Short mmCIF file of C-alpha atoms in Angstrom, two decimals:
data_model
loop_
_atom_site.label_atom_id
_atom_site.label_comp_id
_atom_site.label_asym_id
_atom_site.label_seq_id
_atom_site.Cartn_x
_atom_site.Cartn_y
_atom_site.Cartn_z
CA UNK C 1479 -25.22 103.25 -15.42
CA UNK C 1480 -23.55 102.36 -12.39
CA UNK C 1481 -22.04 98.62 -12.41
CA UNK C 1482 -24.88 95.55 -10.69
CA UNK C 1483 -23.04 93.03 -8.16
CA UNK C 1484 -21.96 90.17 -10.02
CA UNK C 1485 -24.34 87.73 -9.38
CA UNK C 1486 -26.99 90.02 -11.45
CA UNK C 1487 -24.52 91.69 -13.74
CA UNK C 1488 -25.75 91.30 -17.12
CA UNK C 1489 -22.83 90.22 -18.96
CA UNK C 1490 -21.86 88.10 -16.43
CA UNK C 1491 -25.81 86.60 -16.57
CA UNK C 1492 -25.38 86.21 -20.78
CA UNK C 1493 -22.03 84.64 -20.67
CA UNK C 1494 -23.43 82.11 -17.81
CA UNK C 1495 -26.00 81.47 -19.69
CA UNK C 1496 -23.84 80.90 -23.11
CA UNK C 1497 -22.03 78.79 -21.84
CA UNK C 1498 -24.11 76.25 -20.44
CA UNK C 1499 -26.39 76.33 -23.41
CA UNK C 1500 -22.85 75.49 -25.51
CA UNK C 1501 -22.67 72.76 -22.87
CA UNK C 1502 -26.23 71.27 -23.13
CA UNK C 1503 -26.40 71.18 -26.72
CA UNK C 1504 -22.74 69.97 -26.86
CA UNK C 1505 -23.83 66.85 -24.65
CA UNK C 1506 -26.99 66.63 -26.46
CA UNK C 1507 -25.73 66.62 -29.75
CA UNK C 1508 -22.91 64.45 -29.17
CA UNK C 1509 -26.45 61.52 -30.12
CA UNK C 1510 -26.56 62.15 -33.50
CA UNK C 1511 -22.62 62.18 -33.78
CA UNK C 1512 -22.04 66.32 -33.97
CA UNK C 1513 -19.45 68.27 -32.38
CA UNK C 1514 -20.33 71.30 -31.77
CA UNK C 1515 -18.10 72.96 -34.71
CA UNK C 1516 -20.10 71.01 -37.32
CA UNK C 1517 -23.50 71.51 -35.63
CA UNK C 1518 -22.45 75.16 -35.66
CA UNK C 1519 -21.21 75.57 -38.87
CA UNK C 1520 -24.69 73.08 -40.47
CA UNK C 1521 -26.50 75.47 -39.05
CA UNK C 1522 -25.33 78.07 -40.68
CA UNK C 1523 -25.10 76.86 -43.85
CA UNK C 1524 -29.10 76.55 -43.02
CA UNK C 1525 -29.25 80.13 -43.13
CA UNK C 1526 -26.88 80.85 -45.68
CA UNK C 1527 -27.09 78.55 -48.00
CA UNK C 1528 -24.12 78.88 -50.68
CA UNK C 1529 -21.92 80.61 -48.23
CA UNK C 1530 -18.18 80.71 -48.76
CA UNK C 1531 -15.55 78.67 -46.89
CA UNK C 1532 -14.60 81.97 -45.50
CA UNK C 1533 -18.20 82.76 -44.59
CA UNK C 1534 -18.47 79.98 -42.58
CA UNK C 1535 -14.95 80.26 -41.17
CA UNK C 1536 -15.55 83.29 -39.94
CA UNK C 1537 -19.25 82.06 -38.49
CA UNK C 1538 -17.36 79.42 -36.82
CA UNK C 1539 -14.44 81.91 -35.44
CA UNK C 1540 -11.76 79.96 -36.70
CA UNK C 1541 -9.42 80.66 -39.49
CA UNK C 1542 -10.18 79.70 -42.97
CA UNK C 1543 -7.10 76.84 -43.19
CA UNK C 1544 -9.07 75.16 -40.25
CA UNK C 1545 -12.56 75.17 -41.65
CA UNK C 1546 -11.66 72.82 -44.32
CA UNK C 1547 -11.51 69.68 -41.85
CA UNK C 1548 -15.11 70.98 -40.78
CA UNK C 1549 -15.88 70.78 -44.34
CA UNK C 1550 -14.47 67.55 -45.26
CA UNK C 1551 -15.90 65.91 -42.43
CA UNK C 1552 -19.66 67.17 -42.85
CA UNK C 1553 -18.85 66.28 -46.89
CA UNK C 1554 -17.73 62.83 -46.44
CA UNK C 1555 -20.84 62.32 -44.12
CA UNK C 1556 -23.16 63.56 -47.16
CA UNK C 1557 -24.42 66.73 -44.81
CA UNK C 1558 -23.15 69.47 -47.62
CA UNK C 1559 -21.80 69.81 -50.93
CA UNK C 1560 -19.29 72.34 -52.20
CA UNK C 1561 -19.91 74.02 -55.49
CA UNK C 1562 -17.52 76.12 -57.53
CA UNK C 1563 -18.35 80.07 -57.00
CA UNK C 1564 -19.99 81.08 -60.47
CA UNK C 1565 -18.58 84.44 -59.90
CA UNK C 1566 -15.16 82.99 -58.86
CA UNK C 1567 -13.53 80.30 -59.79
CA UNK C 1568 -10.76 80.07 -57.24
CA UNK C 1569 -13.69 79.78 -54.07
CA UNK C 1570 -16.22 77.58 -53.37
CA UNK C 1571 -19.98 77.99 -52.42
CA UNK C 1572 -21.48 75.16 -49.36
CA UNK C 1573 -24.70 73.72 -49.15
CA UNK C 1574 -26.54 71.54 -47.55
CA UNK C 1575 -27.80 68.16 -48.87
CA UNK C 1576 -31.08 67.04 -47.83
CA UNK C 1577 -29.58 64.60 -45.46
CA UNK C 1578 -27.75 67.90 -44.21
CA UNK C 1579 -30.95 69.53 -43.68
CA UNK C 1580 -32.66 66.78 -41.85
CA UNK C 1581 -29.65 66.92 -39.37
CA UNK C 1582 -30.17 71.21 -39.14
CA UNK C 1583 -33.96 70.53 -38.57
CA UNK C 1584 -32.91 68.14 -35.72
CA UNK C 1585 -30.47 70.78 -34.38
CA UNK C 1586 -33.31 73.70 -33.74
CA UNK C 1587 -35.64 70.92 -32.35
CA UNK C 1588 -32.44 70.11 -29.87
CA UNK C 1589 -32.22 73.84 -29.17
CA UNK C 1590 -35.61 74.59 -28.86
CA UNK C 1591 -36.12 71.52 -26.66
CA UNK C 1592 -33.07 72.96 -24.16
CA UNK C 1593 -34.49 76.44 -24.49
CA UNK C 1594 -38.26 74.85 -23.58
CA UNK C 1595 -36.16 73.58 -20.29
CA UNK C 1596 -34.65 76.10 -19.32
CA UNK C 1597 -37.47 79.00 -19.28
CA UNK C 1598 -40.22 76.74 -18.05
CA UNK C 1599 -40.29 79.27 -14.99
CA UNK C 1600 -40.93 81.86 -17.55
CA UNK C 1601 -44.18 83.05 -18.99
CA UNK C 1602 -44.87 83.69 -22.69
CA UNK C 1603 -44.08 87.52 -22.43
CA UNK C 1604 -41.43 87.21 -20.47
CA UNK C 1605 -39.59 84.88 -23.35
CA UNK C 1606 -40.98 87.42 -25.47
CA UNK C 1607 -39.42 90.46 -23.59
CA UNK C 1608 -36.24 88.77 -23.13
CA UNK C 1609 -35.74 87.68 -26.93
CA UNK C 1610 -36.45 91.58 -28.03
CA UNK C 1611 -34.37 92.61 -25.47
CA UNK C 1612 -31.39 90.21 -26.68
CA UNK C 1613 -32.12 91.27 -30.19
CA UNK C 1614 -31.71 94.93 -28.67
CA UNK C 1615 -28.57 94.37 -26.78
CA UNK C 1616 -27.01 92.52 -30.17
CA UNK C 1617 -28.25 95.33 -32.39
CA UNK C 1618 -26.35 98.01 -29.68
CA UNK C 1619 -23.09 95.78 -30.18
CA UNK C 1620 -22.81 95.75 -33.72
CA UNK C 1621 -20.74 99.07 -33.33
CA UNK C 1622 -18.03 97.27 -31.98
CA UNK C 1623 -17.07 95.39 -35.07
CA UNK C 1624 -18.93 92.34 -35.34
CA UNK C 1625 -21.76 91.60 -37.81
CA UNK C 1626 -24.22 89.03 -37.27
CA UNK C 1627 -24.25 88.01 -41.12
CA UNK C 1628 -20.58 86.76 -40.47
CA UNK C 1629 -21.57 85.28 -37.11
CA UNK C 1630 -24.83 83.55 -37.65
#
């Protein structure tokens, strides 16, 4: 594959992209009092309910020591829970409260709002094309190290 100018190389078209979605939803979030580390790691604990600190720590990039303040923060607002680990008693399992889940349902309708925005040029089968394509593309990069279970 020989390399595309910049303007239309894809990875410099995803990371463009990435970053002003980050942007969008940081500014848009930033209404119902989220940064974007506890909108991220909400949503994930909408996926993976009962996940680990370490789960989420590594979801959220960020080492384990600093995914406690996350924690603390989305627990004092009454967004999650911890609960001890039934099959070990030195971690902890997260969840969401229901208040927590009202927030994550509020964070897809955010993200699918911006996402409605930003491919109203696009048809149906195009979004269609592109998402498979994505999931394609993500599926090709799992041999360099990353899994998307730690990274939802």
């Amino acid at each position: 594959m020989t390399s595309a100018p910049p303007d239309e190389h894809l990875a410099l078209l995803i990371h463009l992209a990435a970053k002003r979605l980050r942007l969008e939803f940081a500014r848009r979030s930033a209404d119902f009092n989220l940064t974007p580390s506890t909108a991220r790691g909400l949503a994930f604990l909408g996926r993976r309910p009962g996940a680990s600190l370490t789960a989420l720590a590594e979801a959220l990039e960020v080492q384990p020591m600093s995914v406690v303040r996350v924690v603390d923060e989305l627990e004092a607002r009454g967004l999650l829970r911890r609960e001890p680990d039934p099959r070990d008693r030195r971690a902890l399992c997260l969840f969401l409260t229901p208040e927590g889940g009202s927030v994550v349902a509020r964070i897809w309708e955010t993200l699918d709002a911006i996402m409605a925005e930003a491919c109203v040029a696009m048809t149906a089968q195009e979004r269609t094309v592109l998402v498979r394509g994505l999931q394609s593309l993500t599926a090709g990069m799992e041999r360099f190290g990353a899994t998307e279970a730690a990274h939802g």
